[in-house]
Amino acid sequence: MSPTALAPASPAPANHNSPHAIDDAECRLFREAAELAGRKWTAAILLALARGAERFSELHASVDGISDRLLAARLRELETQGLVTRTVIPSTPVQIRYALTDSGAELIAILQPLVRWAKRSEKRSEKRQALSG
């Protein structure tokens, strides 16, 4: 077998005119962003913050089913990712407030078309079920 037969094929040139043209670096970024946004509880926490929850107890009450430990861990992750800020207010007792960053608010806005798509998809599925049942 010749050495050229073992060499990986060179990638096809990206068609930058196509709306679906994504190079390897963009694909990696897309995957990381989708995994972050799709991680369990992330969207619910961001939405609770967008709706005005600021304190841990408010977030816990707004996100049905999440444990205290998981909420704390997810808030730390979201803070590390730059989607949430954590402010410590020195008082007695100490108060901790959470808020969306501009990037977190932008992610919520980006997810809105996904919600609209899911609603349309759900309606199409209901129609298919009604027709077949």
mmCIF file of N, CA and C in Angstrom:
data_model
loop_
_atom_site.group_PDB
_atom_site.id
_atom_site.type_symbol
_atom_site.label_atom_id
_atom_site.label_comp_id
_atom_site.label_asym_id
_atom_site.label_seq_id
_atom_site.Cartn_x
_atom_site.Cartn_y
_atom_site.Cartn_z
ATOM 1 N N MET A 1 0.854 -1.179 0.000
ATOM 2 C CA MET A 1 0.000 0.000 0.000
ATOM 3 C C MET A 1 0.892 1.232 0.000
ATOM 4 N N SER A 2 0.585 2.199 -0.811
ATOM 5 C CA SER A 2 1.412 3.388 -0.914
ATOM 6 C C SER A 2 1.163 4.312 0.275
ATOM 7 N N PRO A 3 2.143 5.148 0.654
ATOM 8 C CA PRO A 3 1.968 6.080 1.764
ATOM 9 C C PRO A 3 0.799 7.033 1.541
ATOM 10 N N THR A 4 0.531 7.361 0.310
ATOM 11 C CA THR A 4 -0.572 8.285 0.054
ATOM 12 C C THR A 4 -1.915 7.626 0.310
ATOM 13 N N ALA A 5 -1.974 6.293 0.188
ATOM 14 C CA ALA A 5 -3.234 5.599 0.445
ATOM 15 C C ALA A 5 -3.574 5.637 1.932
ATOM 16 N N LEU A 6 -2.549 5.735 2.805
ATOM 17 C CA LEU A 6 -2.784 5.787 4.252
ATOM 18 C C LEU A 6 -3.099 7.191 4.743
ATOM 19 N N ALA A 7 -2.708 8.169 3.995
ATOM 20 C CA ALA A 7 -2.918 9.548 4.427
ATOM 21 C C ALA A 7 -4.401 9.879 4.410
ATOM 22 N N PRO A 8 -4.860 10.611 5.430
ATOM 23 C CA PRO A 8 -6.276 10.975 5.438
ATOM 24 C C PRO A 8 -6.590 11.907 4.278
ATOM 25 N N ALA A 9 -7.756 11.756 3.769
ATOM 26 C CA ALA A 9 -8.189 12.625 2.681
ATOM 27 C C ALA A 9 -8.251 14.058 3.189
ATOM 28 N N SER A 10 -7.862 14.967 2.350
ATOM 29 C CA SER A 10 -7.948 16.359 2.774
ATOM 30 C C SER A 10 -9.413 16.760 2.807
ATOM 31 N N PRO A 11 -9.775 17.586 3.788
ATOM 32 C CA PRO A 11 -11.181 17.965 3.883
ATOM 33 C C PRO A 11 -11.621 18.733 2.655
ATOM 34 N N ALA A 12 -12.864 18.541 2.327
ATOM 35 C CA ALA A 12 -13.413 19.281 1.190
ATOM 36 C C ALA A 12 -13.416 20.754 1.539
ATOM 37 N N PRO A 13 -13.157 21.597 0.572
ATOM 38 C CA PRO A 13 -13.166 23.021 0.873
ATOM 39 C C PRO A 13 -14.548 23.438 1.349
ATOM 40 N N ALA A 14 -14.542 24.257 2.392
ATOM 41 C CA ALA A 14 -15.816 24.724 2.956
ATOM 42 C C ALA A 14 -16.507 25.653 1.968
ATOM 43 N N ASN A 15 -17.775 25.453 1.809
ATOM 44 C CA ASN A 15 -18.576 26.338 0.979
ATOM 45 C C ASN A 15 -19.114 27.434 1.893
ATOM 46 N N HIS A 16 -18.432 28.543 1.959
ATOM 47 C CA HIS A 16 -18.788 29.613 2.887
ATOM 48 C C HIS A 16 -20.071 30.333 2.493
ATOM 49 N N ASN A 17 -20.605 30.024 1.311
ATOM 50 C CA ASN A 17 -21.869 30.621 0.905
ATOM 51 C C ASN A 17 -23.062 29.851 1.472
ATOM 52 N N SER A 18 -22.821 28.619 1.907
ATOM 53 C CA SER A 18 -23.885 27.798 2.472
ATOM 54 C C SER A 18 -24.125 28.198 3.926
ATOM 55 N N PRO A 19 -25.398 28.300 4.340
ATOM 56 C CA PRO A 19 -25.668 28.649 5.739
ATOM 57 C C PRO A 19 -25.284 27.520 6.684
ATOM 58 N N HIS A 20 -24.996 26.324 6.158
ATOM 59 C CA HIS A 20 -24.657 25.186 6.983
ATOM 60 C C HIS A 20 -23.163 24.876 6.966
ATOM 61 N N ALA A 21 -22.365 25.735 6.339
ATOM 62 C CA ALA A 21 -20.930 25.510 6.263
ATOM 63 C C ALA A 21 -20.305 25.825 7.612
ATOM 64 N N ILE A 22 -19.792 24.785 8.271
ATOM 65 C CA ILE A 22 -19.164 24.957 9.582
ATOM 66 C C ILE A 22 -17.826 24.247 9.525
ATOM 67 N N ASP A 23 -16.749 24.980 9.790
ATOM 68 C CA ASP A 23 -15.446 24.336 9.789
ATOM 69 C C ASP A 23 -15.238 23.611 11.123
ATOM 70 N N ASP A 24 -14.123 22.915 11.261
ATOM 71 C CA ASP A 24 -13.878 22.101 12.456
ATOM 72 C C ASP A 24 -13.882 22.925 13.735
ATOM 73 N N ALA A 25 -13.266 24.090 13.708
ATOM 74 C CA ALA A 25 -13.214 24.929 14.912
ATOM 75 C C ALA A 25 -14.622 25.408 15.293
ATOM 76 N N GLU A 26 -15.400 25.803 14.291
ATOM 77 C CA GLU A 26 -16.772 26.236 14.565
ATOM 78 C C GLU A 26 -17.618 25.066 15.054
ATOM 79 N N CYS A 27 -17.373 23.898 14.524
ATOM 80 C CA CYS A 27 -18.103 22.706 14.949
ATOM 81 C C CYS A 27 -17.829 22.424 16.430
ATOM 82 N N ARG A 28 -16.579 22.534 16.830
ATOM 83 C CA ARG A 28 -16.210 22.330 18.232
ATOM 84 C C ARG A 28 -16.884 23.370 19.116
ATOM 85 N N LEU A 29 -16.864 24.621 18.695
ATOM 86 C CA LEU A 29 -17.513 25.684 19.462
ATOM 87 C C LEU A 29 -19.023 25.468 19.553
ATOM 88 N N PHE A 30 -19.616 25.045 18.437
ATOM 89 C CA PHE A 30 -21.045 24.767 18.424
ATOM 90 C C PHE A 30 -21.375 23.658 19.417
ATOM 91 N N ARG A 31 -20.603 22.582 19.363
ATOM 92 C CA ARG A 31 -20.836 21.448 20.258
ATOM 93 C C ARG A 31 -20.716 21.872 21.722
ATOM 94 N N GLU A 32 -19.679 22.644 22.058
ATOM 95 C CA GLU A 32 -19.484 23.095 23.436
ATOM 96 C C GLU A 32 -20.636 24.000 23.883
ATOM 97 N N ALA A 33 -21.061 24.901 23.005
ATOM 98 C CA ALA A 33 -22.164 25.804 23.351
ATOM 99 C C ALA A 33 -23.469 25.036 23.517
ATOM 100 N N ALA A 34 -23.725 24.090 22.614
ATOM 101 C CA ALA A 34 -24.953 23.300 22.703
ATOM 102 C C ALA A 34 -24.960 22.442 23.961
ATOM 103 N N GLU A 35 -23.804 21.880 24.305
ATOM 104 C CA GLU A 35 -23.725 21.072 25.524
ATOM 105 C C GLU A 35 -23.930 21.927 26.769
ATOM 106 N N LEU A 36 -23.373 23.129 26.787
ATOM 107 C CA LEU A 36 -23.566 24.026 27.930
ATOM 108 C C LEU A 36 -25.032 24.419 28.049
ATOM 109 N N ALA A 37 -25.619 24.866 26.955
ATOM 110 C CA ALA A 37 -27.019 25.309 26.994
ATOM 111 C C ALA A 37 -27.958 24.142 27.270
ATOM 112 N N GLY A 38 -27.592 22.949 26.826
ATOM 113 C CA GLY A 38 -28.463 21.804 26.982
ATOM 114 C C GLY A 38 -28.256 21.012 28.256
ATOM 115 N N ARG A 39 -27.270 21.410 29.041
ATOM 116 C CA ARG A 39 -27.016 20.696 30.292
ATOM 117 C C ARG A 39 -28.240 20.823 31.187
ATOM 118 N N LYS A 40 -28.597 19.738 31.835
ATOM 119 C CA LYS A 40 -29.788 19.728 32.677
ATOM 120 C C LYS A 40 -29.734 20.864 33.694
ATOM 121 N N TRP A 41 -30.807 21.583 33.794
ATOM 122 C CA TRP A 41 -31.066 22.691 34.717
ATOM 123 C C TRP A 41 -30.524 24.034 34.239
ATOM 124 N N THR A 42 -29.597 24.066 33.301
ATOM 125 C CA THR A 42 -28.999 25.340 32.891
ATOM 126 C C THR A 42 -30.054 26.319 32.389
ATOM 127 N N ALA A 43 -30.859 25.907 31.437
ATOM 128 C CA ALA A 43 -31.861 26.823 30.879
ATOM 129 C C ALA A 43 -32.867 27.242 31.939
ATOM 130 N N ALA A 44 -33.262 26.322 32.804
ATOM 131 C CA ALA A 44 -34.236 26.656 33.854
ATOM 132 C C ALA A 44 -33.667 27.689 34.820
ATOM 133 N N ILE A 45 -32.405 27.563 35.171
ATOM 134 C CA ILE A 45 -31.766 28.526 36.076
ATOM 135 C C ILE A 45 -31.656 29.886 35.399
ATOM 136 N N LEU A 46 -31.195 29.903 34.151
ATOM 137 C CA LEU A 46 -31.068 31.175 33.428
ATOM 138 C C LEU A 46 -32.430 31.848 33.271
ATOM 139 N N LEU A 47 -33.454 31.060 32.985
ATOM 140 C CA LEU A 47 -34.788 31.614 32.836
ATOM 141 C C LEU A 47 -35.293 32.178 34.160
ATOM 142 N N ALA A 48 -35.052 31.485 35.262
ATOM 143 C CA ALA A 48 -35.456 31.990 36.583
ATOM 144 C C ALA A 48 -34.770 33.322 36.878
ATOM 145 N N LEU A 49 -33.502 33.421 36.534
ATOM 146 C CA LEU A 49 -32.782 34.690 36.716
ATOM 147 C C LEU A 49 -33.369 35.774 35.823
ATOM 148 N N ALA A 50 -33.684 35.421 34.585
ATOM 149 C CA ALA A 50 -34.266 36.392 33.649
ATOM 150 C C ALA A 50 -35.619 36.884 34.147
ATOM 151 N N ARG A 51 -36.325 36.035 34.859
ATOM 152 C CA ARG A 51 -37.640 36.401 35.396
ATOM 153 C C ARG A 51 -37.555 37.134 36.722
ATOM 154 N N GLY A 52 -36.334 37.344 37.235
ATOM 155 C CA GLY A 52 -36.178 38.191 38.414
ATOM 156 C C GLY A 52 -35.693 37.521 39.681
ATOM 157 N N ALA A 53 -35.544 36.206 39.687
ATOM 158 C CA ALA A 53 -35.002 35.551 40.881
ATOM 159 C C ALA A 53 -33.563 36.015 41.073
ATOM 160 N N GLU A 54 -33.210 36.318 42.314
ATOM 161 C CA GLU A 54 -31.860 36.792 42.601
ATOM 162 C C GLU A 54 -31.172 35.972 43.681
ATOM 163 N N ARG A 55 -31.934 35.480 44.632
ATOM 164 C CA ARG A 55 -31.353 34.778 45.766
ATOM 165 C C ARG A 55 -31.437 33.271 45.540
ATOM 166 N N PHE A 56 -30.565 32.567 46.216
ATOM 167 C CA PHE A 56 -30.516 31.120 46.079
ATOM 168 C C PHE A 56 -31.881 30.499 46.347
ATOM 169 N N SER A 57 -32.532 30.935 47.415
ATOM 170 C CA SER A 57 -33.837 30.368 47.773
ATOM 171 C C SER A 57 -34.885 30.646 46.699
ATOM 172 N N GLU A 58 -34.813 31.811 46.071
ATOM 173 C CA GLU A 58 -35.745 32.139 44.985
ATOM 174 C C GLU A 58 -35.492 31.244 43.772
ATOM 175 N N LEU A 59 -34.223 31.026 43.478
ATOM 176 C CA LEU A 59 -33.867 30.150 42.360
ATOM 177 C C LEU A 59 -34.324 28.723 42.647
ATOM 178 N N HIS A 60 -34.085 28.275 43.850
ATOM 179 C CA HIS A 60 -34.477 26.914 44.214
ATOM 180 C C HIS A 60 -35.989 26.740 44.088
ATOM 181 N N ALA A 61 -36.746 27.736 44.508
ATOM 182 C CA ALA A 61 -38.200 27.678 44.409
ATOM 183 C C ALA A 61 -38.670 27.745 42.947
ATOM 184 N N SER A 62 -37.910 28.412 42.095
ATOM 185 C CA SER A 62 -38.294 28.595 40.692
ATOM 186 C C SER A 62 -37.948 27.402 39.813
ATOM 187 N N VAL A 63 -36.969 26.620 40.219
ATOM 188 C CA VAL A 63 -36.499 25.498 39.414
ATOM 189 C C VAL A 63 -36.975 24.210 40.087
ATOM 190 N N ASP A 64 -38.101 23.742 39.650
ATOM 191 C CA ASP A 64 -38.753 22.590 40.253
ATOM 192 C C ASP A 64 -37.911 21.326 40.106
ATOM 193 N N GLY A 65 -37.614 20.686 41.232
ATOM 194 C CA GLY A 65 -36.937 19.397 41.210
ATOM 195 C C GLY A 65 -35.437 19.437 41.398
ATOM 196 N N ILE A 66 -34.818 20.603 41.420
ATOM 197 C CA ILE A 66 -33.367 20.677 41.562
ATOM 198 C C ILE A 66 -32.994 20.627 43.046
ATOM 199 N N SER A 67 -31.928 19.919 43.360
ATOM 200 C CA SER A 67 -31.448 19.853 44.742
ATOM 201 C C SER A 67 -30.596 21.089 45.047
ATOM 202 N N ASP A 68 -30.452 21.384 46.323
ATOM 203 C CA ASP A 68 -29.601 22.509 46.737
ATOM 204 C C ASP A 68 -28.175 22.326 46.230
ATOM 205 N N ARG A 69 -27.662 21.112 46.388
ATOM 206 C CA ARG A 69 -26.284 20.838 45.993
ATOM 207 C C ARG A 69 -26.083 21.033 44.496
ATOM 208 N N LEU A 70 -27.026 20.539 43.699
ATOM 209 C CA LEU A 70 -26.909 20.668 42.249
ATOM 210 C C LEU A 70 -27.088 22.123 41.806
ATOM 211 N N LEU A 71 -27.999 22.837 42.433
ATOM 212 C CA LEU A 71 -28.178 24.252 42.100
ATOM 213 C C LEU A 71 -26.897 25.027 42.387
ATOM 214 N N ALA A 72 -26.287 24.773 43.539
ATOM 215 C CA ALA A 72 -25.033 25.462 43.883
ATOM 216 C C ALA A 72 -23.940 25.146 42.867
ATOM 217 N N ALA A 73 -23.841 23.878 42.489
ATOM 218 C CA ALA A 73 -22.817 23.474 41.517
ATOM 219 C C ALA A 73 -23.072 24.117 40.157
ATOM 220 N N ARG A 74 -24.327 24.102 39.717
ATOM 221 C CA ARG A 74 -24.656 24.664 38.406
ATOM 222 C C ARG A 74 -24.423 26.179 38.407
ATOM 223 N N LEU A 75 -24.765 26.862 39.501
ATOM 224 C CA LEU A 75 -24.513 28.310 39.580
ATOM 225 C C LEU A 75 -23.017 28.605 39.483
ATOM 226 N N ARG A 76 -22.184 27.786 40.129
ATOM 227 C CA ARG A 76 -20.726 27.976 40.024
ATOM 228 C C ARG A 76 -20.279 27.799 38.576
ATOM 229 N N GLU A 77 -20.799 26.769 37.894
ATOM 230 C CA GLU A 77 -20.441 26.546 36.484
ATOM 231 C C GLU A 77 -20.858 27.727 35.617
ATOM 232 N N LEU A 78 -22.072 28.206 35.825
ATOM 233 C CA LEU A 78 -22.578 29.316 35.015
ATOM 234 C C LEU A 78 -21.779 30.588 35.292
ATOM 235 N N GLU A 79 -21.346 30.758 36.532
ATOM 236 C CA GLU A 79 -20.497 31.905 36.863
ATOM 237 C C GLU A 79 -19.143 31.768 36.167
ATOM 238 N N THR A 80 -18.570 30.572 36.201
ATOM 239 C CA THR A 80 -17.292 30.324 35.537
ATOM 240 C C THR A 80 -17.390 30.573 34.037
ATOM 241 N N GLN A 81 -18.531 30.224 33.440
ATOM 242 C CA GLN A 81 -18.750 30.409 32.004
ATOM 243 C C GLN A 81 -19.065 31.861 31.646
ATOM 244 N N GLY A 82 -19.235 32.720 32.648
ATOM 245 C CA GLY A 82 -19.517 34.130 32.386
ATOM 246 C C GLY A 82 -20.977 34.419 32.076
ATOM 247 N N LEU A 83 -21.876 33.498 32.459
ATOM 248 C CA LEU A 83 -23.302 33.698 32.195
ATOM 249 C C LEU A 83 -24.045 34.280 33.394
ATOM 250 N N VAL A 84 -23.470 34.136 34.562
ATOM 251 C CA VAL A 84 -24.099 34.576 35.812
ATOM 252 C C VAL A 84 -23.059 35.291 36.662
ATOM 253 N N THR A 85 -23.502 36.323 37.349
ATOM 254 C CA THR A 85 -22.633 36.972 38.330
ATOM 255 C C THR A 85 -23.132 36.624 39.726
ATOM 256 N N ARG A 86 -22.217 36.595 40.654
ATOM 257 C CA ARG A 86 -22.519 36.330 42.062
ATOM 258 C C ARG A 86 -21.995 37.510 42.860
ATOM 259 N N THR A 87 -22.878 38.186 43.579
ATOM 260 C CA THR A 87 -22.495 39.351 44.367
ATOM 261 C C THR A 87 -22.737 39.060 45.838
ATOM 262 N N VAL A 88 -21.705 39.251 46.644
ATOM 263 C CA VAL A 88 -21.816 39.066 48.085
ATOM 264 C C VAL A 88 -22.042 40.433 48.712
ATOM 265 N N ILE A 89 -23.138 40.550 49.450
ATOM 266 C CA ILE A 89 -23.481 41.809 50.114
ATOM 267 C C ILE A 89 -23.166 41.645 51.596
ATOM 268 N N PRO A 90 -22.151 42.398 52.073
ATOM 269 C CA PRO A 90 -21.764 42.245 53.474
ATOM 270 C C PRO A 90 -22.825 42.857 54.402
ATOM 271 N N SER A 91 -23.612 42.015 54.974
ATOM 272 C CA SER A 91 -24.645 42.429 55.909
ATOM 273 C C SER A 91 -24.790 41.294 56.913
ATOM 274 N N THR A 92 -25.676 41.462 57.856
ATOM 275 C CA THR A 92 -25.924 40.408 58.827
ATOM 276 C C THR A 92 -27.352 39.939 58.657
ATOM 277 N N PRO A 93 -27.596 38.752 58.172
ATOM 278 C CA PRO A 93 -26.610 37.806 57.629
ATOM 279 C C PRO A 93 -26.134 38.248 56.245
ATOM 280 N N VAL A 94 -25.036 37.653 55.814
ATOM 281 C CA VAL A 94 -24.484 37.959 54.494
ATOM 282 C C VAL A 94 -25.512 37.577 53.438
ATOM 283 N N GLN A 95 -25.676 38.440 52.444
ATOM 284 C CA GLN A 95 -26.596 38.165 51.344
ATOM 285 C C GLN A 95 -25.792 37.865 50.079
ATOM 286 N N ILE A 96 -26.273 36.915 49.335
ATOM 287 C CA ILE A 96 -25.654 36.594 48.045
ATOM 288 C C ILE A 96 -26.725 36.733 46.985
ATOM 289 N N ARG A 97 -26.422 37.514 45.963
ATOM 290 C CA ARG A 97 -27.358 37.761 44.861
ATOM 291 C C ARG A 97 -26.744 37.252 43.563
ATOM 292 N N TYR A 98 -27.593 36.684 42.755
ATOM 293 C CA TYR A 98 -27.181 36.197 41.440
ATOM 294 C C TYR A 98 -27.898 37.015 40.377
ATOM 295 N N ALA A 99 -27.242 37.175 39.242
ATOM 296 C CA ALA A 99 -27.847 37.911 38.128
ATOM 297 C C ALA A 99 -27.262 37.392 36.818
ATOM 298 N N LEU A 100 -28.030 37.563 35.768
ATOM 299 C CA LEU A 100 -27.531 37.235 34.438
ATOM 300 C C LEU A 100 -26.509 38.274 34.004
ATOM 301 N N THR A 101 -25.479 37.829 33.338
ATOM 302 C CA THR A 101 -24.577 38.757 32.669
ATOM 303 C C THR A 101 -25.195 39.084 31.311
ATOM 304 N N ASP A 102 -24.591 39.990 30.593
ATOM 305 C CA ASP A 102 -25.057 40.269 29.233
ATOM 306 C C ASP A 102 -24.997 39.002 28.387
ATOM 307 N N SER A 103 -23.960 38.204 28.590
ATOM 308 C CA SER A 103 -23.815 36.962 27.838
ATOM 309 C C SER A 103 -24.924 35.972 28.202
ATOM 310 N N GLY A 104 -25.292 35.897 29.471
ATOM 311 C CA GLY A 104 -26.384 35.028 29.894
ATOM 312 C C GLY A 104 -27.710 35.464 29.297
ATOM 313 N N ALA A 105 -27.950 36.772 29.285
ATOM 314 C CA ALA A 105 -29.175 37.299 28.687
ATOM 315 C C ALA A 105 -29.188 37.038 27.182
ATOM 316 N N GLU A 106 -28.027 37.138 26.560
ATOM 317 C CA GLU A 106 -27.926 36.853 25.122
ATOM 318 C C GLU A 106 -28.241 35.383 24.843
ATOM 319 N N LEU A 107 -27.769 34.482 25.711
ATOM 320 C CA LEU A 107 -28.056 33.067 25.528
ATOM 321 C C LEU A 107 -29.552 32.797 25.646
ATOM 322 N N ILE A 108 -30.219 33.430 26.608
ATOM 323 C CA ILE A 108 -31.674 33.287 26.738
ATOM 324 C C ILE A 108 -32.353 33.744 25.438
ATOM 325 N N ALA A 109 -31.915 34.871 24.904
ATOM 326 C CA ALA A 109 -32.500 35.376 23.649
ATOM 327 C C ALA A 109 -32.249 34.407 22.493
ATOM 328 N N ILE A 110 -31.078 33.799 22.470
ATOM 329 C CA ILE A 110 -30.737 32.850 21.410
ATOM 330 C C ILE A 110 -31.586 31.587 21.517
ATOM 331 N N LEU A 111 -31.949 31.198 22.722
ATOM 332 C CA LEU A 111 -32.742 29.983 22.922
ATOM 333 C C LEU A 111 -34.214 30.167 22.557
ATOM 334 N N GLN A 112 -34.683 31.405 22.479
ATOM 335 C CA GLN A 112 -36.097 31.644 22.154
ATOM 336 C C GLN A 112 -36.514 31.031 20.814
ATOM 337 N N PRO A 113 -35.736 31.172 19.746
ATOM 338 C CA PRO A 113 -36.129 30.509 18.492
ATOM 339 C C PRO A 113 -36.189 28.983 18.636
ATOM 340 N N LEU A 114 -35.362 28.414 19.487
ATOM 341 C CA LEU A 114 -35.405 26.981 19.727
ATOM 342 C C LEU A 114 -36.733 26.592 20.383
ATOM 343 N N VAL A 115 -37.206 27.416 21.296
ATOM 344 C CA VAL A 115 -38.499 27.167 21.940
ATOM 345 C C VAL A 115 -39.619 27.237 20.906
ATOM 346 N N ARG A 116 -39.555 28.249 20.032
ATOM 347 C CA ARG A 116 -40.575 28.359 18.982
ATOM 348 C C ARG A 116 -40.533 27.138 18.062
ATOM 349 N N TRP A 117 -39.350 26.674 17.701
ATOM 350 C CA TRP A 117 -39.212 25.489 16.875
ATOM 351 C C TRP A 117 -39.818 24.277 17.589
ATOM 352 N N ALA A 118 -39.542 24.132 18.882
ATOM 353 C CA ALA A 118 -40.069 22.991 19.642
ATOM 354 C C ALA A 118 -41.594 23.015 19.679
ATOM 355 N N LYS A 119 -42.170 24.199 19.809
ATOM 356 C CA LYS A 119 -43.630 24.307 19.801
ATOM 357 C C LYS A 119 -44.195 23.878 18.452
ATOM 358 N N ARG A 120 -43.570 24.347 17.355
ATOM 359 C CA ARG A 120 -44.028 23.950 16.019
ATOM 360 C C ARG A 120 -43.861 22.450 15.819
ATOM 361 N N SER A 121 -42.750 21.909 16.273
ATOM 362 C CA SER A 121 -42.485 20.485 16.135
ATOM 363 C C SER A 121 -43.496 19.669 16.932
ATOM 364 N N GLU A 122 -43.844 20.137 18.101
ATOM 365 C CA GLU A 122 -44.829 19.447 18.934
ATOM 366 C C GLU A 122 -46.197 19.431 18.248
ATOM 367 N N LYS A 123 -46.570 20.551 17.650
ATOM 368 C CA LYS A 123 -47.852 20.621 16.931
ATOM 369 C C LYS A 123 -47.856 19.673 15.735
ATOM 370 N N ARG A 124 -46.738 19.613 14.995
ATOM 371 C CA ARG A 124 -46.653 18.698 13.850
ATOM 372 C C ARG A 124 -46.779 17.255 14.319
ATOM 373 N N SER A 125 -46.145 16.941 15.430
ATOM 374 C CA SER A 125 -46.207 15.591 15.971
ATOM 375 C C SER A 125 -47.630 15.243 16.400
ATOM 376 N N GLU A 126 -48.323 16.191 17.032
ATOM 377 C CA GLU A 126 -49.710 15.965 17.444
ATOM 378 C C GLU A 126 -50.603 15.731 16.227
ATOM 379 N N LYS A 127 -50.363 16.486 15.150
ATOM 380 C CA LYS A 127 -51.148 16.295 13.928
ATOM 381 C C LYS A 127 -50.903 14.917 13.333
ATOM 382 N N ARG A 128 -49.631 14.488 13.299
ATOM 383 C CA ARG A 128 -49.316 13.158 12.762
ATOM 384 C C ARG A 128 -49.974 12.070 13.595
ATOM 385 N N GLN A 129 -49.962 12.233 14.903
ATOM 386 C CA GLN A 129 -50.589 11.239 15.781
ATOM 387 C C GLN A 129 -52.102 11.208 15.568
ATOM 388 N N ALA A 130 -52.709 12.367 15.412
ATOM 389 C CA ALA A 130 -54.162 12.435 15.203
ATOM 390 C C ALA A 130 -54.540 11.765 13.871
ATOM 391 N N LEU A 131 -53.706 11.959 12.846
ATOM 392 C CA LEU A 131 -53.994 11.382 11.541
ATOM 393 C C LEU A 131 -53.808 9.859 11.548
ATOM 394 N N SER A 132 -52.834 9.382 12.322
ATOM 395 C CA SER A 132 -52.561 7.936 12.324
ATOM 396 C C SER A 132 -53.422 7.197 13.353
ATOM 397 N N GLY A 133 -54.025 7.919 14.292
ATOM 398 C CA GLY A 133 -54.791 7.254 15.352
ATOM 399 C C GLY A 133 -56.201 7.235 15.128
#
